[in-house]
Every structure is written in structure tokens, then in C-alpha cells.
Short mmCIF file of C-alpha atoms in Angstrom, two decimals:
data_model
loop_
_atom_site.label_atom_id
_atom_site.label_comp_id
_atom_site.label_asym_id
_atom_site.label_seq_id
_atom_site.Cartn_x
_atom_site.Cartn_y
_atom_site.Cartn_z
CA MET A 894 3.64 1.39 17.08
CA GLU A 895 2.32 -1.48 14.76
CA SER A 896 4.57 -2.67 12.04
CA ASN A 897 1.86 -2.34 9.21
CA GLN A 898 3.32 -5.27 7.07
CA PRO A 899 1.80 -5.35 3.43
CA ASP A 900 -1.52 -7.06 3.53
CA LEU A 901 -1.27 -8.54 0.11
CA GLU A 902 -4.61 -10.13 0.24
CA ALA A 903 -6.28 -6.49 0.22
CA ARG A 904 -4.57 -6.13 -3.34
CA SER A 905 -6.61 -6.74 -6.36
CA PRO A 906 -5.82 -8.02 -9.96
CA TRP A 907 -5.71 -4.37 -10.94
CA SER A 908 -2.92 -3.84 -8.82
CA THR A 909 0.50 -3.12 -10.51
CA ASN A 910 3.94 -3.60 -9.02
CA SER A 911 2.51 -5.44 -5.96
CA ASP A 912 5.55 -7.92 -6.17
CA LYS A 913 8.08 -4.90 -5.82
CA HIS A 914 9.32 -4.53 -2.38
CA ILE A 915 11.15 -1.27 -2.49
CA VAL A 916 11.24 1.66 -5.02
CA LYS A 917 13.94 4.24 -5.16
CA ILE A 918 12.97 7.93 -6.13
CA SER A 919 15.47 10.40 -7.22
CA PRO A 920 15.17 13.99 -8.64
CA ALA A 921 14.30 14.49 -12.42
CA LYS A 922 17.45 15.22 -14.60
CA ALA A 923 15.42 17.89 -16.51
CA VAL A 924 12.80 20.34 -15.46
CA ILE A 925 9.24 18.88 -15.26
CA ASN A 926 6.91 20.03 -17.60
CA GLY A 927 3.93 17.86 -18.44
CA THR A 928 -0.02 17.71 -19.17
CA ILE A 929 -1.68 14.75 -17.90
CA THR A 930 -4.95 13.21 -17.25
CA ILE A 931 -6.19 11.24 -14.15
CA SER A 932 -8.76 8.82 -13.53
CA GLY A 933 -12.02 9.28 -11.90
CA SER A 934 -12.62 10.04 -8.23
CA LYS A 935 -12.58 7.00 -5.96
CA SER A 936 -15.30 8.69 -3.76
CA LEU A 937 -17.50 9.29 -6.75
CA THR A 938 -16.83 5.82 -8.26
CA ASN A 939 -17.98 3.71 -5.34
CA ARG A 940 -20.95 5.95 -4.60
CA ALA A 941 -22.24 5.66 -8.20
CA LEU A 942 -21.64 1.91 -8.23
CA VAL A 943 -23.69 1.36 -5.06
CA ILE A 944 -26.37 3.46 -6.16
CA ALA A 945 -26.43 2.02 -9.82
CA ALA A 946 -26.85 -1.32 -8.13
CA LEU A 947 -29.72 -0.32 -6.18
CA ALA A 948 -31.31 1.32 -9.01
CA ASP A 949 -34.10 0.35 -11.29
CA GLY A 950 -32.80 -0.18 -14.99
CA ARG A 951 -29.32 0.06 -16.37
CA SER A 952 -26.69 2.75 -15.51
CA GLU A 953 -23.48 3.70 -17.41
CA ILE A 954 -20.75 5.11 -15.07
CA LYS A 955 -18.31 6.71 -17.29
CA GLY A 956 -14.66 7.46 -15.96
CA ILE A 957 -14.47 5.00 -13.15
CA LEU A 958 -11.31 4.61 -11.29
CA ARG A 959 -9.58 1.19 -11.77
CA SER A 960 -8.18 0.70 -8.54
CA ASP A 961 -8.08 -1.76 -5.54
CA ASP A 962 -11.05 -0.09 -3.79
CA SER A 963 -13.40 0.06 -6.94
CA TYR A 964 -12.47 -3.76 -7.60
CA TRP A 965 -13.68 -4.96 -4.39
CA CYS A 966 -16.68 -2.84 -4.65
CA ILE A 967 -17.46 -4.47 -8.26
CA GLU A 968 -16.55 -7.86 -6.98
CA SER A 969 -19.10 -7.61 -4.03
CA LEU A 970 -21.78 -6.37 -6.31
CA LYS A 971 -21.41 -9.30 -8.66
CA LYS A 972 -21.55 -11.93 -5.84
CA LEU A 973 -24.76 -10.23 -4.71
CA GLY A 974 -25.89 -11.05 -8.35
CA ILE A 975 -25.52 -7.49 -9.93
CA PRO A 976 -24.48 -7.69 -13.73
CA VAL A 977 -21.39 -5.15 -14.01
CA VAL A 978 -19.54 -5.11 -17.19
CA ILE A 979 -16.30 -2.96 -17.32
CA GLU A 980 -15.60 -1.40 -20.68
CA GLU A 981 -12.16 0.41 -20.36
CA GLU A 982 -13.19 3.17 -18.02
CA THR A 983 -17.05 2.70 -18.35
CA ALA A 984 -18.82 0.43 -15.75
CA VAL A 985 -22.36 -0.84 -17.25
CA VAL A 986 -24.53 -1.70 -14.14
CA ASP A 987 -27.82 -3.52 -14.33
CA GLY A 988 -29.51 -2.44 -10.92
CA CYS A 989 -31.75 -4.62 -8.71
CA GLY A 990 -34.37 -2.04 -7.75
CA GLY A 991 -33.33 -2.84 -3.99
CA ASN A 992 -33.71 -6.74 -4.19
CA TRP A 993 -30.55 -8.48 -4.14
CA PRO A 994 -30.72 -11.32 -6.69
CA ASN A 995 -28.28 -13.38 -4.51
CA PRO A 996 -29.93 -13.55 -0.89
CA THR A 997 -27.03 -15.29 0.57
CA GLY A 998 -23.09 -15.09 0.28
CA GLU A 999 -19.61 -14.28 1.58
CA LEU A 1000 -18.47 -10.82 0.55
CA TYR A 1001 -14.64 -9.57 0.79
CA VAL A 1002 -14.04 -5.84 0.37
CA GLY A 1003 -10.24 -5.87 0.70
CA ALA A 1004 -8.89 -2.45 2.39
CA ALA A 1005 -11.73 -0.37 0.85
CA GLY A 1006 -13.19 1.64 3.71
CA THR A 1007 -15.90 3.22 1.54
CA VAL A 1008 -17.27 -0.11 0.57
CA ALA A 1009 -17.24 -1.41 4.28
CA ARG A 1010 -19.21 1.72 5.04
CA PHE A 1011 -21.55 1.83 2.07
CA LEU A 1012 -22.70 -2.03 1.28
CA PRO A 1013 -23.80 -2.71 4.99
CA ALA A 1014 -26.71 -0.28 4.92
CA ALA A 1015 -27.38 -1.24 1.08
CA LEU A 1016 -27.62 -4.85 2.28
CA ALA A 1017 -29.63 -4.21 5.19
CA ALA A 1018 -32.41 -2.51 3.11
CA GLY A 1019 -32.70 -5.87 1.15
CA THR A 1020 -33.56 -9.37 2.37
CA GLY A 1021 -30.99 -11.97 3.02
CA THR A 1022 -28.07 -13.20 4.99
CA TRP A 1023 -24.49 -12.15 4.19
CA THR A 1024 -21.13 -12.06 5.95
CA MET A 1025 -18.81 -9.37 5.15
CA ASN A 1026 -14.85 -9.63 5.73
CA GLY A 1027 -11.96 -7.29 4.87
CA SER A 1028 -8.17 -6.92 5.05
CA LYS A 1029 -6.39 -7.03 8.51
CA ARG A 1030 -6.54 -3.25 8.89
CA LEU A 1031 -9.75 -2.62 7.63
CA CYS A 1032 -11.10 -4.98 10.48
CA GLU A 1033 -9.50 -2.89 13.02
CA ARG A 1034 -11.15 0.43 11.65
CA PRO A 1035 -14.23 1.66 13.17
CA LEU A 1036 -17.83 0.54 12.08
CA ALA A 1037 -19.71 0.56 15.25
CA PRO A 1038 -21.80 3.98 14.75
CA LEU A 1039 -23.00 2.75 11.36
CA LEU A 1040 -23.91 -0.85 12.52
CA ASN A 1041 -25.68 0.48 15.72
CA ALA A 1042 -27.65 2.90 13.50
CA LEU A 1043 -28.65 -0.03 11.03
CA THR A 1044 -29.61 -2.06 14.24
CA THR A 1045 -31.96 0.72 15.35
CA LEU A 1046 -33.64 0.66 11.91
CA GLY A 1047 -34.08 -3.09 11.96
CA ALA A 1048 -30.92 -4.63 10.84
CA GLN A 1049 -29.50 -7.77 12.74
CA PHE A 1050 -25.59 -8.34 12.99
CA GLU A 1051 -23.72 -11.20 14.58
CA TYR A 1052 -20.20 -10.13 15.18
CA LYS A 1053 -16.99 -12.14 15.46
CA GLN A 1054 -15.35 -9.28 17.58
CA ALA A 1055 -16.59 -7.51 20.57
CA ASP A 1056 -16.10 -4.19 19.10
CA ARG A 1057 -18.58 -4.17 16.33
CA CYS A 1058 -16.31 -4.18 13.27
CA LEU A 1059 -15.63 -6.34 10.55
CA PRO A 1060 -16.01 -9.33 10.07
CA PHE A 1061 -19.71 -9.69 10.82
CA THR A 1062 -22.78 -11.65 9.47
CA LEU A 1063 -26.04 -9.68 8.60
CA GLU A 1064 -29.43 -10.93 8.63
CA ALA A 1065 -31.26 -8.39 6.64
CA LYS A 1066 -35.19 -8.05 6.58
CA GLY A 1067 -35.45 -4.59 5.13
CA LEU A 1068 -35.03 -1.26 6.94
CA GLN A 1069 -38.13 0.15 8.84
CA GLY A 1070 -37.37 3.87 8.46
CA GLY A 1071 -37.59 6.35 11.25
CA LYS A 1072 -34.94 8.36 13.09
CA ALA A 1073 -31.12 7.41 13.34
CA THR A 1074 -28.43 9.14 14.92
CA LEU A 1075 -24.88 9.08 13.80
CA PRO A 1076 -21.64 11.00 15.20
CA GLY A 1077 -20.09 13.65 12.86
CA SER A 1078 -16.55 13.28 14.37
CA THR A 1079 -15.29 9.90 13.24
CA SER A 1080 -16.02 9.70 9.66
CA SER A 1081 -18.37 11.07 7.18
CA GLN A 1082 -18.71 8.00 5.54
CA PHE A 1083 -20.90 6.42 8.17
CA ILE A 1084 -23.29 9.20 7.39
CA SER A 1085 -23.07 8.65 3.44
CA GLY A 1086 -23.46 4.89 3.80
CA LEU A 1087 -26.73 5.23 5.63
CA LEU A 1088 -28.19 7.88 3.28
CA LEU A 1089 -27.31 5.84 0.32
CA ALA A 1090 -29.76 3.05 1.47
CA ALA A 1091 -32.38 5.17 3.07
CA PRO A 1092 -34.76 5.38 0.07
CA TYR A 1093 -35.31 1.71 0.21
CA ALA A 1094 -36.51 1.75 3.78
CA LYS A 1095 -40.18 1.27 4.33
CA GLU A 1096 -40.72 4.66 5.74
CA PRO A 1097 -38.80 8.12 5.18
CA VAL A 1098 -35.36 8.00 7.05
CA THR A 1099 -34.16 11.14 9.13
CA VAL A 1100 -30.47 10.90 9.86
CA TYR A 1101 -29.60 13.10 12.93
CA ILE A 1102 -25.80 14.11 13.11
CA ASP A 1103 -24.25 14.39 16.55
CA GLY A 1104 -21.62 17.20 16.55
CA GLU A 1105 -19.69 18.74 13.57
CA VAL A 1106 -19.35 16.62 10.69
CA VAL A 1107 -15.76 15.62 9.49
CA GLN A 1108 -15.33 16.29 5.88
CA ARG A 1109 -18.81 17.47 5.34
CA ASP A 1110 -18.25 18.07 1.59
CA TYR A 1111 -18.30 14.22 1.19
CA VAL A 1112 -21.84 13.97 2.65
CA GLU A 1113 -22.81 16.95 0.15
CA MET A 1114 -21.19 14.66 -2.74
CA THR A 1115 -23.29 11.82 -1.52
CA LEU A 1116 -26.63 13.93 -1.50
CA THR A 1117 -25.73 15.35 -5.07
CA MET A 1118 -25.14 11.79 -6.37
CA MET A 1119 -28.51 10.43 -4.86
CA ALA A 1120 -30.31 13.38 -6.61
CA SER A 1121 -28.63 12.65 -9.97
CA PHE A 1122 -30.29 8.94 -9.79
CA GLY A 1123 -33.60 10.52 -9.04
CA VAL A 1124 -33.83 10.71 -5.22
CA LYS A 1125 -33.64 14.01 -3.47
CA PRO A 1126 -33.04 14.29 0.34
CA GLU A 1127 -33.87 17.23 2.39
CA ALA A 1128 -31.07 18.68 4.79
CA SER A 1129 -32.24 21.05 7.64
CA GLN A 1130 -31.03 24.66 7.61
CA ASP A 1131 -28.12 23.89 9.98
CA GLY A 1132 -27.23 20.48 8.08
CA GLN A 1133 -27.63 18.51 11.09
CA SER A 1134 -30.39 16.50 9.99
CA ILE A 1135 -31.13 14.93 6.62
CA THR A 1136 -34.53 13.41 5.59
CA VAL A 1137 -34.61 10.74 2.83
CA PRO A 1138 -37.94 10.09 1.33
CA ALA A 1139 -38.88 6.47 0.43
CA GLY A 1140 -38.36 5.69 -3.16
CA LYS A 1141 -36.04 4.06 -5.88
CA TYR A 1142 -33.05 5.28 -7.87
CA GLN A 1143 -33.50 5.22 -11.55
CA GLY A 1144 -30.77 4.04 -13.99
CA HIS A 1145 -28.54 6.88 -15.16
CA THR A 1146 -25.74 7.66 -17.47
CA ILE A 1147 -22.97 9.72 -15.36
CA ASN A 1148 -19.37 11.01 -16.25
CA LEU A 1149 -17.30 11.05 -13.22
CA GLU A 1150 -14.74 13.78 -12.73
CA PRO A 1151 -10.95 13.05 -12.13
CA ASP A 1152 -9.87 12.34 -8.48
CA VAL A 1153 -8.70 15.57 -6.98
CA SER A 1154 -6.89 13.89 -4.27
CA THR A 1155 -4.68 11.86 -6.77
CA CYS A 1156 -4.18 15.13 -8.70
CA CYS A 1157 -2.73 16.83 -5.65
CA TYR A 1158 0.53 14.64 -5.72
CA PHE A 1159 0.99 15.64 -9.34
CA TRP A 1160 0.38 19.47 -8.49
CA ALA A 1161 2.92 18.81 -5.68
CA VAL A 1162 5.50 17.56 -7.98
CA ALA A 1163 5.32 20.89 -9.95
CA ALA A 1164 5.29 22.82 -6.70
CA LEU A 1165 8.49 21.07 -5.10
CA THR A 1166 10.54 21.20 -8.63
CA ALA A 1167 10.11 24.77 -9.99
CA GLY A 1168 7.99 22.76 -12.83
CA ARG A 1169 4.84 22.76 -14.61
CA VAL A 1170 2.08 20.19 -14.40
CA ARG A 1171 -1.24 20.83 -16.10
CA ILE A 1172 -3.95 18.19 -15.44
CA GLU A 1173 -7.06 18.17 -17.84
CA GLY A 1174 -10.76 17.45 -16.89
CA ILE A 1175 -10.89 19.44 -13.80
CA ASN A 1176 -13.12 22.65 -13.19
CA ALA A 1177 -11.67 23.86 -9.91
CA SER A 1178 -14.71 26.07 -9.43
CA ASN A 1179 -17.26 23.28 -10.01
CA THR A 1180 -16.18 20.39 -8.18
CA SER A 1181 -17.37 19.02 -4.95
CA GLN A 1182 -14.25 17.17 -4.04
CA PRO A 1183 -12.70 19.09 -0.84
CA ASP A 1184 -9.09 18.50 -1.70
CA ILE A 1185 -9.21 21.19 -4.28
CA GLU A 1186 -8.42 23.60 -1.41
CA PHE A 1187 -4.76 22.33 -1.80
CA LEU A 1188 -4.70 24.85 -4.77
CA ASP A 1189 -5.33 27.62 -2.42
CA VAL A 1190 -2.45 26.68 -0.15
CA LEU A 1191 0.00 26.18 -3.11
CA GLU A 1192 -0.67 29.98 -4.10
CA VAL A 1193 -0.02 30.68 -0.31
CA MET A 1194 3.51 28.75 -0.86
CA GLY A 1195 4.31 30.95 -3.80
CA CYS A 1196 3.07 28.86 -6.52
CA THR A 1197 1.15 30.04 -9.53
CA VAL A 1198 -2.16 28.15 -10.15
CA VAL A 1199 -4.20 28.73 -13.33
CA ARG A 1200 -7.82 27.29 -13.06
CA GLY A 1201 -9.20 26.73 -16.53
CA GLU A 1202 -12.62 25.59 -17.43
CA ASN A 1203 -11.37 22.04 -17.94
CA PHE A 1204 -7.93 22.05 -16.50
CA VAL A 1205 -5.76 23.14 -13.64
CA GLU A 1206 -2.09 24.00 -14.28
CA VAL A 1207 0.50 24.57 -11.41
CA GLN A 1208 3.96 26.33 -11.88
CA GLY A 1209 6.28 25.67 -9.00
CA VAL A 1210 9.04 28.02 -7.43
CA PRO A 1211 12.48 27.28 -6.31
CA ARG A 1212 11.53 27.70 -2.68
CA LEU A 1213 8.19 27.25 -1.05
CA LYS A 1214 6.86 29.70 1.58
CA GLY A 1215 6.23 28.54 5.14
CA GLY A 1216 5.85 29.90 8.60
CA TYR A 1217 1.97 29.27 9.10
CA THR A 1218 -0.94 26.97 10.32
CA VAL A 1219 -3.28 25.22 8.10
CA SER A 1220 -6.45 23.49 9.13
CA MET A 1221 -6.95 20.15 7.50
CA LYS A 1222 -10.43 19.58 8.49
CA LYS A 1223 -12.08 19.52 5.23
CA TRP A 1224 -9.29 18.02 3.26
CA SER A 1225 -7.29 15.90 5.65
CA ASP A 1226 -6.28 13.53 2.78
CA GLN A 1227 -3.55 15.84 1.91
CA THR A 1228 -2.13 16.20 5.50
CA LEU A 1229 0.69 13.86 4.58
CA THR A 1230 1.46 15.52 1.15
CA MET A 1231 1.65 18.91 3.12
CA ALA A 1232 3.91 17.36 5.81
CA ALA A 1233 6.37 16.22 3.03
CA MET A 1234 6.27 19.38 1.04
CA ALA A 1235 6.88 21.40 4.40
CA ILE A 1236 10.49 19.83 4.73
CA PHE A 1237 11.43 22.03 1.95
CA ALA A 1238 9.66 25.38 2.82
CA ASP A 1239 11.28 28.45 4.20
CA GLY A 1240 9.67 28.30 7.54
CA PRO A 1241 7.97 25.66 9.77
CA ILE A 1242 4.37 24.50 8.94
CA THR A 1243 1.61 23.31 11.36
CA LEU A 1244 -1.23 21.15 10.26
CA LYS A 1245 -4.09 20.64 12.54
CA ASP A 1246 -7.61 19.38 12.79
CA ALA A 1247 -6.74 15.87 11.43
CA ALA A 1248 -7.14 13.82 14.54
CA HIS A 1249 -9.48 11.33 12.48
CA ILE A 1250 -6.76 10.37 10.17
CA ARG A 1251 -5.21 8.25 12.83
CA HIS A 1252 -7.98 5.78 12.15
CA HIS A 1253 -7.40 5.53 8.40
CA GLU A 1254 -5.14 2.92 6.82
CA CYS A 1255 -2.59 3.33 9.54
CA ASP A 1256 -2.36 6.10 12.26
CA ARG A 1257 -1.24 8.65 9.65
CA ILE A 1258 -0.09 11.31 12.17
CA ALA A 1259 2.24 8.85 13.93
CA ALA A 1260 3.37 7.29 10.89
CA ILE A 1261 4.25 10.46 8.98
CA CYS A 1262 5.89 11.76 11.88
CA GLU A 1263 8.08 8.46 12.41
CA GLU A 1264 9.07 8.48 8.69
CA ILE A 1265 10.04 12.25 8.38
CA SER A 1266 12.09 11.80 11.65
CA LYS A 1267 14.31 9.11 9.93
CA LEU A 1268 15.31 12.03 7.38
CA GLY A 1269 16.86 14.00 10.26
CA ILE A 1270 14.05 16.38 10.19
CA ARG A 1271 12.58 17.89 13.30
CA VAL A 1272 8.83 17.27 13.69
CA GLU A 1273 6.52 17.76 16.46
CA GLU A 1274 3.37 15.40 16.82
CA PHE A 1275 0.13 16.68 18.33
CA GLU A 1276 -3.05 14.57 18.80
CA ASP A 1277 -4.67 16.39 15.74
CA GLY A 1278 -1.81 17.15 13.58
CA LEU A 1279 1.99 17.93 13.42
CA THR A 1280 4.46 20.57 12.95
CA VAL A 1281 7.34 20.12 10.46
CA TYR A 1282 10.54 22.11 10.66
CA PRO A 1283 12.35 22.67 7.23
CA GLY A 1284 15.84 21.36 7.06
CA GLN A 1285 18.25 19.43 4.46
CA PRO A 1286 16.94 15.68 4.70
CA ILE A 1287 19.38 12.74 4.47
CA PRO A 1288 18.69 9.78 2.24
CA ALA A 1289 16.65 7.21 4.08
CA LEU A 1290 14.68 3.82 3.77
CA LEU A 1291 11.07 4.74 4.64
CA ASN A 1292 8.25 2.60 5.38
CA SER A 1293 4.73 3.07 3.41
CA HIS A 1294 2.79 1.53 6.34
CA ASP A 1295 0.86 -0.36 3.84
CA ASP A 1296 -0.94 2.95 3.01
CA HIS A 1297 -1.37 4.51 -0.54
CA ARG A 1298 -1.36 8.19 0.86
CA MET A 1299 1.83 7.57 2.99
CA ALA A 1300 3.73 6.01 -0.14
CA MET A 1301 2.71 8.63 -2.55
CA ALA A 1302 3.46 11.56 -0.01
CA LEU A 1303 6.98 10.05 0.84
CA SER A 1304 7.72 9.92 -2.89
CA LEU A 1305 7.67 13.64 -3.21
CA ILE A 1306 10.73 13.75 -0.90
CA GLY A 1307 12.64 12.08 -3.59
CA LEU A 1308 11.92 14.77 -6.00
CA LYS A 1309 14.45 17.01 -4.09
CA ILE A 1310 17.16 14.58 -2.67
CA GLU A 1311 18.75 11.45 -4.01
CA ASN A 1312 18.08 7.95 -3.12
CA ILE A 1313 14.57 7.98 -1.13
CA GLN A 1314 13.55 4.61 -0.89
CA ILE A 1315 10.15 3.38 0.14
CA ILE A 1316 9.11 -0.22 1.38
CA ASP A 1317 6.08 -1.73 -0.33
CA PRO A 1318 5.32 0.64 -3.26
CA GLY A 1319 2.49 -1.49 -4.35
CA CYS A 1320 0.06 -0.22 -1.74
CA VAL A 1321 -0.70 2.82 -4.22
CA SER A 1322 -3.01 0.31 -5.98
CA LYS A 1323 -5.77 1.21 -3.64
CA THR A 1324 -6.20 4.49 -5.54
CA CYS A 1325 -3.55 5.00 -8.24
CA PRO A 1326 -1.95 1.78 -9.43
CA ASP A 1327 0.18 3.36 -11.94
CA TYR A 1328 1.30 6.16 -9.79
CA PHE A 1329 4.98 5.54 -9.97
CA ASP A 1330 4.74 5.11 -13.67
CA ARG A 1331 3.16 8.36 -14.01
CA LEU A 1332 6.01 9.87 -11.94
CA SER A 1333 8.41 8.26 -14.21
CA ALA A 1334 6.83 9.60 -17.22
CA LEU A 1335 7.13 13.19 -15.90
CA GLY A 1336 10.99 12.44 -15.76
CA VAL A 1337 11.26 11.62 -11.94
CA GLN A 1338 13.95 8.77 -11.58
CA VAL A 1339 12.04 5.73 -10.41
CA GLN A 1340 13.81 2.47 -9.84
CA TYR A 1341 12.63 -0.89 -8.45
#
């Protein structure tokens, strides 16, 4: 498979430890017992930034995630002429009302998949000519379904590659409105990208979804965010079509909840070490982030989970329970986390319904199977998932494949055995730049 060498041009000034080539993880010397806070959701941050940029008036987005993905989103908006001021974890955005101040320019979006799927539609709704480019891996990731749908609504693209992905030049003269069809099986971000821009079309837009939606919860997240800024789409009873009325977002002050996907790694720390980790600011019963289902599986594994009004606390156990199959369809970002934890369960664990993660920052199914095998652990790979058979892993040098979720998941193995080394730890800057610092603060031995 491809080497996935670090694409350092995808890193932003908000990155930390990008100059570190290898990190070594070893178990904590004392029982882990900590209370922490986590920055805002990446998914919510970039949705809010794009909507605020399109809105009439000023928006304050509180609790933003300061990571590579949000940095490239903000930099792109600034190049489009949108004033964005960052004050600690608050972004103050003066919207353009759908008319981008800079009608020409070159945009670079790093490795940010959400930005690559959200900005094209937002640009197409305005007037101007822009080029968009990204990291090497992002230029390999699929975009054609979204770009084809935008073409049917009036956008014009010129591609440098035959398969309709980045880089491209967009000539925008506004979206006509009407009907567009998108597949549900590849990425929910295509659907969200079109929905975010749809209010600015000349006529109402109806998005038809072909097939079952991968991670439908993220589409619901988009609809909720749109409504909070004053535009209320209408979904059909079966959820397979969504109509967005013509209109404009209104500037708004919004508080973003912590990133549950990142929280999962720290709850996993507690689970694996028989420790306790409490994360403040989370209401498990009132979040739209699908990775919250991880808590249900932790309970199946034998952990104790306390869901408070504004916190979630996990108490781990000496040995996790295995011997079952888990569908990762709704919360596939934690497939790698589950695979790393399964090594230390008391029976095999099968993870299924995650074929789409082969098209993420790397082929995540192939990559995690490759790295787990280096540990001397038996693993079986399927098209849509894998089975991990527990065992006693041996120390190894593991490759992050330039993928933040690979790096964070592989680090969990080092909680149980000495001298797990991971190549290119800086890739975690995509969503959690201080991840390894946070592990160290909990007592895990982290050495560069």
C-alpha cells in the first residue's frame, strides 16, 4: 500500500510537535485519575464558520477548535475577504450576505476534508472565479458527487485531473436552485456541503439522497446548525429528500460543545488502564455527535459510565470484555480506537459497516490491520471492517500513515505495554494538536 509519508504542507501554524519524527508511549507509573476539558467539535466549528461567513451581520462562535482543519477554513475565508478575528477560543466573523468580497483568488485547504466539501458549494452560490487546492492525500479523496451536483445547479468547474477532485478552478455565477441528487454511501459531507449553500440559490433547492446515508447524524447536525442561524430546511418523512428555502442566514452567537470524537480517546485511556477520566462540558443525552455511542460499547466492555448534566466520567476495568460484533456505521471515526482496544479484550471483536473509511486520510481499514499485525496480533481484514483477536503485543515501531486518528488510536496500545513508538506524531494537529501533551498530563509516559 502507499507509504503515506507526512504531508507537512498540510500542517498549520497551530500545529505542535510537527518537527518530531517519533513519539514513544509507555504505561503510566500510577493509576490514571483525571478531570479534563476538550476543545470544540471540529465538525461543528467548520459548519459554523462557513455559515457565519455567508450570513448577514456579525457572529460570535464560542468554543472553536484550534486545529489544522479549522485554521485552513479560517484562512480560506480571510482570502475571500471575510473578516475573522480569533480571541482565544472565540471566532468573531463578519458575514458577507452571500456576496464574497474578493471575487478571485487561490484557496488552499490543507488536509481538511470538511472544508473541501463545504466551500465549493458556498463559493458556487456567489459570483467569482477561484482555484482550490489541498494536500496530496486530499487531492486523492472523492469530490465528484458534490461537484457534479453543483454543475447541475449552474456551477462551472475546470479540473486539472480527470477524476473530478482537487485541484480545480470554479467559475461561479450563482446557483439556480431546483433539484440535485447525491449518493448517501460515500460521504455525508457532500450532502452537508450542498445544504449549507442552498439558501443562497435563486430558487429553493431540493436535495435527493440516493441510498442509505453514511453517518446521517452529521446531516442532522448540519440542519440543526442552519436552523440556529435562521434557515429551516424541511426533510421528507423518510429523510431521503431535503428542501431548503431561499433566504439568508442571520448573524448569531453560538456556543460549540466539545469534540466527542476526541473525547473518546481519553475515555479509552480510562477503560484500558482501570483508571478514571472525567470530561467536563458534555451532555451525553443532548449531543448530535454520533461518536457518543462509544460510551454504550464501553459499558458492554465492562466499564462504568456516569452521564452527568455537564460531564461524562468513565471508570475502566482490569480486563475489557470481548466476543461480539459492533456496527461502526454511525460512528466510524472510532473504528481505529475500537481496534486498538480489542487487542486487550478477553475475546475477539469484529468491527463492520465501515467500508467508507478506506477513503479518509488513509485507507484506515488496511492501515490499522497492517500496524496491528506488526505487534504480533492476529487480525482479519474485510471490505467493510476487521476482526481483532486479543493477545500479548510486542513492542514495535508503528506508522501513523499521516492520519491523526491512526496516531491517536495507536497511542492507546502504549498504555498497556512498554515502548510503543509511532512515526509522525505531529499529524494529530489535524484535530487535537496537544493530544500527546494531554496524555502526558494524565500520567502516561510520552517521550520524543
